[in-house]
CSV table of C-alpha atoms in Angstrom, one decimal:
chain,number,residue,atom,x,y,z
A,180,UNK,CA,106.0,131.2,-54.5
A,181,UNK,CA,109.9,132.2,-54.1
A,182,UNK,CA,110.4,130.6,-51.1
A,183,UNK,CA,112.4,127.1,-50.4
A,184,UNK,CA,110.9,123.5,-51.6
A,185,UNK,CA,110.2,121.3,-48.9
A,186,UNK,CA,109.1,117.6,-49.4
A,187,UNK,CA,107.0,115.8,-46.2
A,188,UNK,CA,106.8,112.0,-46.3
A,189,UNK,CA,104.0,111.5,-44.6
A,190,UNK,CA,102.9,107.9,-43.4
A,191,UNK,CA,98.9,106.8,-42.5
A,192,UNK,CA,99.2,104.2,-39.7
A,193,UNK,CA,96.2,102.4,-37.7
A,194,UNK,CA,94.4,99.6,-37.9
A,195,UNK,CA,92.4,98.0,-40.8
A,196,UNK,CA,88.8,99.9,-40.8
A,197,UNK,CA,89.8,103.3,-38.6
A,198,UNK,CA,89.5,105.5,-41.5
A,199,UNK,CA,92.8,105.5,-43.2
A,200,UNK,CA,91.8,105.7,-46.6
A,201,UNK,CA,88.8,108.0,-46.4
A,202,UNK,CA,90.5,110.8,-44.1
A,203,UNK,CA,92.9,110.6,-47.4
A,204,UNK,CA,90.5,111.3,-49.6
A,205,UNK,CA,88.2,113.8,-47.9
A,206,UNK,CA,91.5,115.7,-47.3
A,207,UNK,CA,92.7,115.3,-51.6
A,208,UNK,CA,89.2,115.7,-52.7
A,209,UNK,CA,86.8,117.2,-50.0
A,210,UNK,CA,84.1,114.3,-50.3
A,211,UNK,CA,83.2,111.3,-48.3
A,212,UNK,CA,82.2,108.4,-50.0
A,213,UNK,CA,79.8,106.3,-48.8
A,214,UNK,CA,79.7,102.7,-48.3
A,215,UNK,CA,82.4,99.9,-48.0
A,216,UNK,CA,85.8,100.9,-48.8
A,217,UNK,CA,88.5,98.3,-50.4
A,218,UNK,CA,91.0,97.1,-48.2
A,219,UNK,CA,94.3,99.0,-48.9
A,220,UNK,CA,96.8,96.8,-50.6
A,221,UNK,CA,100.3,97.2,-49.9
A,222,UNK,CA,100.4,101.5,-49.9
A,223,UNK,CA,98.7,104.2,-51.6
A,224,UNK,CA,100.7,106.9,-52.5
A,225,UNK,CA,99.1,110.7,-53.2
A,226,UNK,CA,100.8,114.1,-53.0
A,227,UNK,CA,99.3,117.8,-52.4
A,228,UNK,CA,101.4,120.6,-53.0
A,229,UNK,CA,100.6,124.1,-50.4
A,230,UNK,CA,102.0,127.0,-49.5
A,231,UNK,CA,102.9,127.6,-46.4
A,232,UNK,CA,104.5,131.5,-45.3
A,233,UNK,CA,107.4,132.0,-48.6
A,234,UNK,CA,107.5,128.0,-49.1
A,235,UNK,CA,106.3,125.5,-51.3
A,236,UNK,CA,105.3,122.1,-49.2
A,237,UNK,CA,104.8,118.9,-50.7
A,238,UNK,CA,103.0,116.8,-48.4
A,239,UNK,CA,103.6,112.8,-49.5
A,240,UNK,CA,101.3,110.7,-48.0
A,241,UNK,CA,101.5,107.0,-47.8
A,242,UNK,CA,98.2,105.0,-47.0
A,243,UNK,CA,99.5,101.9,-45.6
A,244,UNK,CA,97.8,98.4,-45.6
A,245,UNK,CA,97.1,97.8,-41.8
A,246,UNK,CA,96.8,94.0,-41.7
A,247,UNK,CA,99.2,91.6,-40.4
A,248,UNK,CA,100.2,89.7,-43.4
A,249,UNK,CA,101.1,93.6,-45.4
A,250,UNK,CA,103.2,94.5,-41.6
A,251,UNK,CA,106.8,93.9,-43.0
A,252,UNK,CA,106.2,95.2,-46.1
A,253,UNK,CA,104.8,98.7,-44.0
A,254,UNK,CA,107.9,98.9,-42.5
A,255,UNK,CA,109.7,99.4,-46.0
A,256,UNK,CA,107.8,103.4,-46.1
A,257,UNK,CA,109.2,104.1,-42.8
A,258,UNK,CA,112.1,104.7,-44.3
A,259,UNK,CA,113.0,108.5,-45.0
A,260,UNK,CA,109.0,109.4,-43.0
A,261,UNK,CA,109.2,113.0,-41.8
A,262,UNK,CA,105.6,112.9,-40.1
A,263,UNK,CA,103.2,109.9,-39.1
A,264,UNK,CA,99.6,110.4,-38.6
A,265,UNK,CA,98.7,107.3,-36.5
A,266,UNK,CA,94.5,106.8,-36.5
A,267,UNK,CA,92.7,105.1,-34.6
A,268,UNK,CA,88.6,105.3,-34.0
A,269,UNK,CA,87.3,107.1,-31.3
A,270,UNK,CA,84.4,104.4,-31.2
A,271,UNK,CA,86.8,100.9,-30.8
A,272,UNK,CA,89.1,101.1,-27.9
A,273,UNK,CA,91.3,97.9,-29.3
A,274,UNK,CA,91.8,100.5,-32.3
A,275,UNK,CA,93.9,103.2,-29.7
A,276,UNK,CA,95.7,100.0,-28.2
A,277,UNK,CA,96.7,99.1,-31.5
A,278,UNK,CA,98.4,102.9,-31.7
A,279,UNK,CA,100.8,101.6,-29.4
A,280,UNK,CA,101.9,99.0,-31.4
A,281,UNK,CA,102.6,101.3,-34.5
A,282,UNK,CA,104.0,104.1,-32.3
A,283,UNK,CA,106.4,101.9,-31.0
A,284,UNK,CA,107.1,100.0,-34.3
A,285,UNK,CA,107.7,103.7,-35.9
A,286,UNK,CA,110.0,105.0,-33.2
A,287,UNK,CA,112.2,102.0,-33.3
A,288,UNK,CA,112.9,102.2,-36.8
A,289,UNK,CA,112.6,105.8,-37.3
A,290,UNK,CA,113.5,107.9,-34.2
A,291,UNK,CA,112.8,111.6,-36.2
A,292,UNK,CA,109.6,110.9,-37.3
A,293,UNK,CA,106.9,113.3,-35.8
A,294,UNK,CA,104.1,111.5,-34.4
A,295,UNK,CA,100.5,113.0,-35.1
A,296,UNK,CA,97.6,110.8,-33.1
A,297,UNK,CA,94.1,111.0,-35.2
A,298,UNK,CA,90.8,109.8,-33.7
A,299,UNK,CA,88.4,109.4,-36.5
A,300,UNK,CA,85.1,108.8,-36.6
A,301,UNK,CA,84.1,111.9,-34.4
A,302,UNK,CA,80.8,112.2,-36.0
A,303,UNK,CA,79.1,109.6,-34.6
A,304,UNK,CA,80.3,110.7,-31.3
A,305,UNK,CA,78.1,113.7,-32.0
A,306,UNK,CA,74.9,111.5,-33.2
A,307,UNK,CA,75.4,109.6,-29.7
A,308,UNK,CA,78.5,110.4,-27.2
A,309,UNK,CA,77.8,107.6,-25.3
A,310,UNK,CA,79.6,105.4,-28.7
A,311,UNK,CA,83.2,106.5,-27.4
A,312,UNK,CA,85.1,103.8,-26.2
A,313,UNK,CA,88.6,106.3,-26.3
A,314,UNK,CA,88.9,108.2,-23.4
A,315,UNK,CA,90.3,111.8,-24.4
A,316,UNK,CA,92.3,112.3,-21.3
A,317,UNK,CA,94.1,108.7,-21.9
A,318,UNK,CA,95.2,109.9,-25.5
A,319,UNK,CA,95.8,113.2,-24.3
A,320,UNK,CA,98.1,111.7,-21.8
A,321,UNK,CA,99.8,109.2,-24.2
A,322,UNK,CA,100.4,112.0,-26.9
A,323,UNK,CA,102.4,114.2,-24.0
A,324,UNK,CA,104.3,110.9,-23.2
A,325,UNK,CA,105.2,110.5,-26.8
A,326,UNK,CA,105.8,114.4,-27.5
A,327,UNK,CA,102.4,113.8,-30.1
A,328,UNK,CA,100.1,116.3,-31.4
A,329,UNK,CA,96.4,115.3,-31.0
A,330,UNK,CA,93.6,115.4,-33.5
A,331,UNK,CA,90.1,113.9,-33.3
A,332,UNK,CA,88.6,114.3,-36.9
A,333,UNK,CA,85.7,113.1,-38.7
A,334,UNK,CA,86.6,112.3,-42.5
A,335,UNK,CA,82.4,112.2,-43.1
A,336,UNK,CA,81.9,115.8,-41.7
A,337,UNK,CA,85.7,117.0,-42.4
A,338,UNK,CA,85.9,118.0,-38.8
A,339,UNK,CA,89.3,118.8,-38.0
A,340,UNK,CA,90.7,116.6,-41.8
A,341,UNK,CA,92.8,120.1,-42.9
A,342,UNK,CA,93.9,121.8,-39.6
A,343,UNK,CA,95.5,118.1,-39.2
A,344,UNK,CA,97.1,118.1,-42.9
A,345,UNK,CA,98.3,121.8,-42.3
A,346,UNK,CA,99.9,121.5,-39.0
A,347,UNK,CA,102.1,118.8,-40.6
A,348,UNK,CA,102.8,121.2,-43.4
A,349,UNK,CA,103.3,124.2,-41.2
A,350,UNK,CA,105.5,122.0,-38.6
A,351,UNK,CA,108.3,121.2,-41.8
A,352,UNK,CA,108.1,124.7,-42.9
A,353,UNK,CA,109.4,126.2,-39.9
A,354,UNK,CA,111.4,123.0,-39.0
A,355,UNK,CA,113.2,123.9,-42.4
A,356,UNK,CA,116.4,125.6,-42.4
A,357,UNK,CA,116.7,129.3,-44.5
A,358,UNK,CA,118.5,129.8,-47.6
């Protein structure tokens, strides 16, 4: 790859229990692990290296801890955040009311930080579509509000997990300046 390096900070942000964690890890490792996952601690930190057209993109993603007594401590990896994919589950409405809360937090602290909405949990919505308690058309309308890109994923089926990463990737590459 000859083309320019470009680094991504990219920040998880939801609610404790939307899927944070394992949409990070079925997009680092392909695979969905099954039972109870540990509460994230503070922030996870991993980092996947693409190429995207003549560049190199290093996409670092920060996995932050979602509960209350972790939220000034979150604000710290705003700083320097290029791209924030803000999750919420498709199956708790309080989760996409939350989103509001972190959208706002995130804009206020850091204006030039593109927003990328994730509903997770889409699988069980195709078990039984009567489990969504998300209206599409109500995160549709919040993502045009807040100039958002909208995902709905499932991290246990990998529905939607890469096209998500790789628009963040593909959205720095061309944002990126050529030598």
């Amino acid at each position: 790859m000859n083309g320019q390096q470009v680094d991504v900070k990219v920040m998880m942000l939801g609610k404790e229990y939307v899927g944070k964690t394992s949409l990070m890890e079925r997009y680092m490792h392909d695979h969905f692990l099954v039972g109870s996952y540990q509460n994230t601690t503070g922030a996870a930190f991993v980092a996947k290296v693409m190429s995207v057209g003549n560049r190199t993109v290093t996409l670092g993603i920060w996995d932050t801890a979602s509960s209350e007594r972790y939220e000034a401590m979150t604000q710290i990896y705003y700083l320097g955040a290029k791209a924030a994919i803000v999750c919420y589950d498709l199956t708790d409405s309080s989760s996409f009311e939350q989103t509001k809360f972190w959208v706002k937090e995130l804009q206020s602290l850091n204006e030039n930080c593109q927003i990328y909405l994730c509903g997770t949990k889409n699988d069980l919505l195709e078990e039984d579509q009567r489990l969504r308690r998300v209206d599409f058309h109500d995160v549709q309308d919040f993502a045009d509000d807040i100039k958002a890109q909208l995902f709905e994923t499932s991290r246990k089926t990998g529905q939607s997990v890469d096209e998500l990463f790789q628009k963040v990737a593909e959205d720095y590459a061309m944002w990126m300046p050529s030598n």
